[in-house]
Amino acid sequence: MNAPIDTQHHTPMIRQYLAIKQEHQDAILFFRLGDFYEMFFEDAKQASKELDLTLTGRGKDDRRIPMCGVPYHSAEGYIAKLIDKGYKVAICEQVEDANDGKDITKREVVKIVTPSTHLSATHLESHDNMYLASIYANDTLDHYGFSFVDCSTGEFKCCFFNTKQEVFDALLRISPKECLIPRGFNSDFDLPFLLTHYDPLSEDHAVKKFLTFFNIQELSSFDLANQILAIPAAWSLIEYLSHTQRNTLDQLTTCSVYRWESAMVIDSQTIRNLELLTPLFHDKTQGSLFWVINKTKTSLGARQLKQWLLHPLTSITDITNRYDAIAYLKEDLLTREEIREQLHLVYDCERLLARIVSHIHNPRDIVALIQSIKACIEISNIIHDSSSKLLQDSYHFFKQLTEPSHPLRVMIQTLEKALIDPAPNSISNGNIIKPGYNDELDALIQSFKDIKTWIGGLEAKEQERTGIKTLRVGFNKVFGYYFQVSKGQTDHVPSDYIRKQTLTNAERYITPELKEKETILLHGEEKQIQMEQTIYHDLVTCIKNQTERIQACAKHIATLDCLQSLATIAQQQNYNRPTLCDDSMSLSLKQSRHPVLEKQNPHDVIANTITFDKQTNFLLITGPNMAGKSTLMKQVALTTILAQMGSFVPAEAAIIGIVDRCFTRIGASDNLAHGQSTFMVEMVETATILHNATHKSLIILDEIGRGTSTYDGMSIAAAVIHYLHNHIKARTLFATHYHELTTITKECPYVSNASMAINEENGSLIFTYELVAGPADKSYGIHVAEMAGLPKPLIEHAQTLLNRYENIIPATNQLSLF
């Protein structure tokens, strides 16, 4: 909304609203008025529509101001709905008591809630990261700085890329809730998240501010000396979070390099095609690879497992370390179950910590943090026997926590001594500090304890003194304590009673003594609340001082949870340990199974053996639709990704040469918004693969060339095979319906024909889903059409036409492609 400030027609309050709104044009402004957050003008229209609120108004005719509101105590749910719909919400509070201001009550925006900064309690147990990403473009070098942060966990990373495509793939891989882009930057991509423009600082200026924020002297302190190009992007995130959160961002303790080059590169198309996180045909996780392997017990572990899946390792040493831990936990069922039971007691301490240091928490969050760290301490007694490096690292970390002098143990002891458990969900009413923790507080509470006792016995005493048996002692925030007497008994009230309020059926009175005691009590209770809040904030500072240790504890928990999850699925689904090597030609899967199909239909999965070696690095797979070609190829890619993320695999045995990048070109899709047909999309994706694949890559290509005419398609497919065979030499699975391509093995010795076996009985097809050597003998297209239910006359006509075409172009004289 760009409404001008109208000093002539608007009230002072509306003028105040407009002035504040002017500074937050891109957000819906929640304007605090008493017990409600009100919205006005276009914000009210938008919010009433999105939240299904009644749109009201103030004023008449053309001066009527649209408005709607929500109660402040239930605002969180409404804010969450707006955030989920992609809006930002600016929270404007009264920052002084309504009675203190000489004129209109002072109000300020205290926080801007966005999709990446919504630290509500409802997000505490989420399996998804809340990443905020940023891009910086260096026009001189034609390179791009990149950074992302999760303010709910403190994770903060940055790096630089050489191309926009790499930036786009990284964005789709981490899937941020928001992205900051330089003003005027043309992304060239459709990015499915909220975009916010910013004005970047120069690299030198950004570095100075970055160093100051983290209180370090050199970028080398964070191993970022070679990442200067990424610092303007990283600083833009800090600046954006400072602007929206209005706090010190104590959860950001470091920034590390996003080492995407040390992981298998999986582009966004491959993530989608292989259904790593989400099935192709619905938005749920059930049916994805993540759904299969996620046996984590904590949100910490689930988030890390997702990152392991999206960033498979390329270091054999690092992968082997994960294998060793999984092997131990797979075999030792008792240890694994004890770990799982202990992890079940761990809350999301990363996000609890972020909420605590951001001052949007309550005492129950602190109690949950205490319980989580105490559960971590017990884990050291469970994993002490393991020789696995990763488990030993966690053991030594958690073992330190058992020492009484360890800072986290001292912190827990302080918090447990101070906080009442069970704790209230607010600090505003006091009664959160245990007796005996603070002598001054104890003395204060004792000083008016006698007054509470006196008031507690006052009703019976006054009933006896006045003879009014229906007399009651009551309290409300407006009048304080009072005596209430029904109208029929008012003639009996003593002379020292002072009438305070008249009701329909009763009168309310006070006495000088009652008012004196009330004043002492209420002032004492107010001072008690203030003292308790001061003590509570000291406890929060105590937690802040241990931020890095708590974050380290969370990382160990996340790693341990991932390892037990992968061990659990390995034991339950009979996964086996792969063998890794550096040979870029090797990939051998013995009796391999599709992990998702096996989970969905455990009795119907057919195992297959797939082998690449020095004689074959290219499988040309033929066979009809529905025979299982695409499933088999995806199975190979999924198994390879599982192996390199550190998981055991669904196969009797596996030997895998490390893969640097995994590419897939599967299925057909139009991109009409950019004027691209199915065939154009297919060619663009194929070009991307041919330009970026190396001899260490794994390539999955399904039906290249089918989006154009038969001869054009066959020619392109044949040329792609030649190029891959002669120039890239990567392990490739290539499915096709062009049977003419099977003769390409004469020109390309490392290409081997394979097919999905079909049994034909009495004119009907039986799919075996077994991979066999050699090409399919025919396409069976008409048989598949008949199985799909096409009319019988149509099928008979198609068969007649097929016979005629086969006679016109005998198989021995078909188009020569080679």
Coordinates of N, CA, C and O in Angstrom, one line a residue, residues 69 85 202 243 258 295 419 461 473 556 618 621 624 754 772 779:
G69 N -9.2 -7.4 12.3 CA -8.2 -7.6 13.4 C -8.3 -9.0 14.0 O -9.2 -9.8 13.7
K85 N 1.6 -18.8 3.3 CA 1.1 -18.3 2.0 C 2.1 -17.4 1.3 O 1.9 -16.9 0.2
S202 N 30.2 -3.4 -1.4 CA 31.4 -3.8 -2.1 C 32.0 -5.0 -1.3 O 31.8 -5.1 -0.1
H243 N 17.6 -6.7 10.6 CA 16.5 -5.8 10.4 C 15.2 -6.5 10.7 O 14.3 -5.8 11.3
Y258 N 30.6 -23.7 2.3 CA 29.7 -24.7 1.7 C 30.5 -25.5 0.7 O 30.7 -25.1 -0.4
K295 N 14.5 -43.1 9.6 CA 14.1 -43.7 10.9 C 14.6 -42.9 12.1 O 14.9 -43.5 13.2
L419 N 14.8 -22.9 38.2 CA 13.5 -22.9 37.6 C 12.5 -23.9 38.2 O 12.9 -25.1 38.5
K461 N -14.0 -14.0 58.7 CA -14.0 -13.1 59.8 C -15.0 -12.0 59.6 O -15.7 -11.7 60.6
V473 N -15.5 -12.1 49.6 CA -14.3 -11.3 49.3 C -13.9 -11.6 47.9 O -13.7 -12.8 47.5
H556 N 26.4 -33.5 17.3 CA 26.7 -34.9 17.7 C 25.4 -35.7 17.7 O 25.3 -36.9 17.3
F618 N 28.6 -48.5 -20.8 CA 27.4 -47.9 -21.4 C 26.4 -49.0 -21.7 O 26.7 -50.0 -22.4
I621 N 19.5 -50.0 -23.2 CA 18.4 -50.9 -22.7 C 17.2 -50.7 -23.6 O 16.7 -49.6 -23.8
P624 N 9.7 -52.8 -24.2 CA 8.5 -52.0 -24.3 C 8.2 -51.2 -23.1 O 8.9 -51.3 -22.0
A754 N 21.3 -54.4 -23.7 CA 20.6 -55.1 -22.6 C 19.1 -54.9 -22.8 O 18.7 -53.9 -23.5
V772 N 18.3 -58.6 -18.9 CA 19.0 -59.7 -19.6 C 19.9 -59.1 -20.6 O 19.7 -58.0 -21.1
S779 N 9.4 -54.3 -30.4 CA 9.0 -53.2 -29.4 C 7.8 -53.6 -28.6 O 7.6 -53.1 -27.5

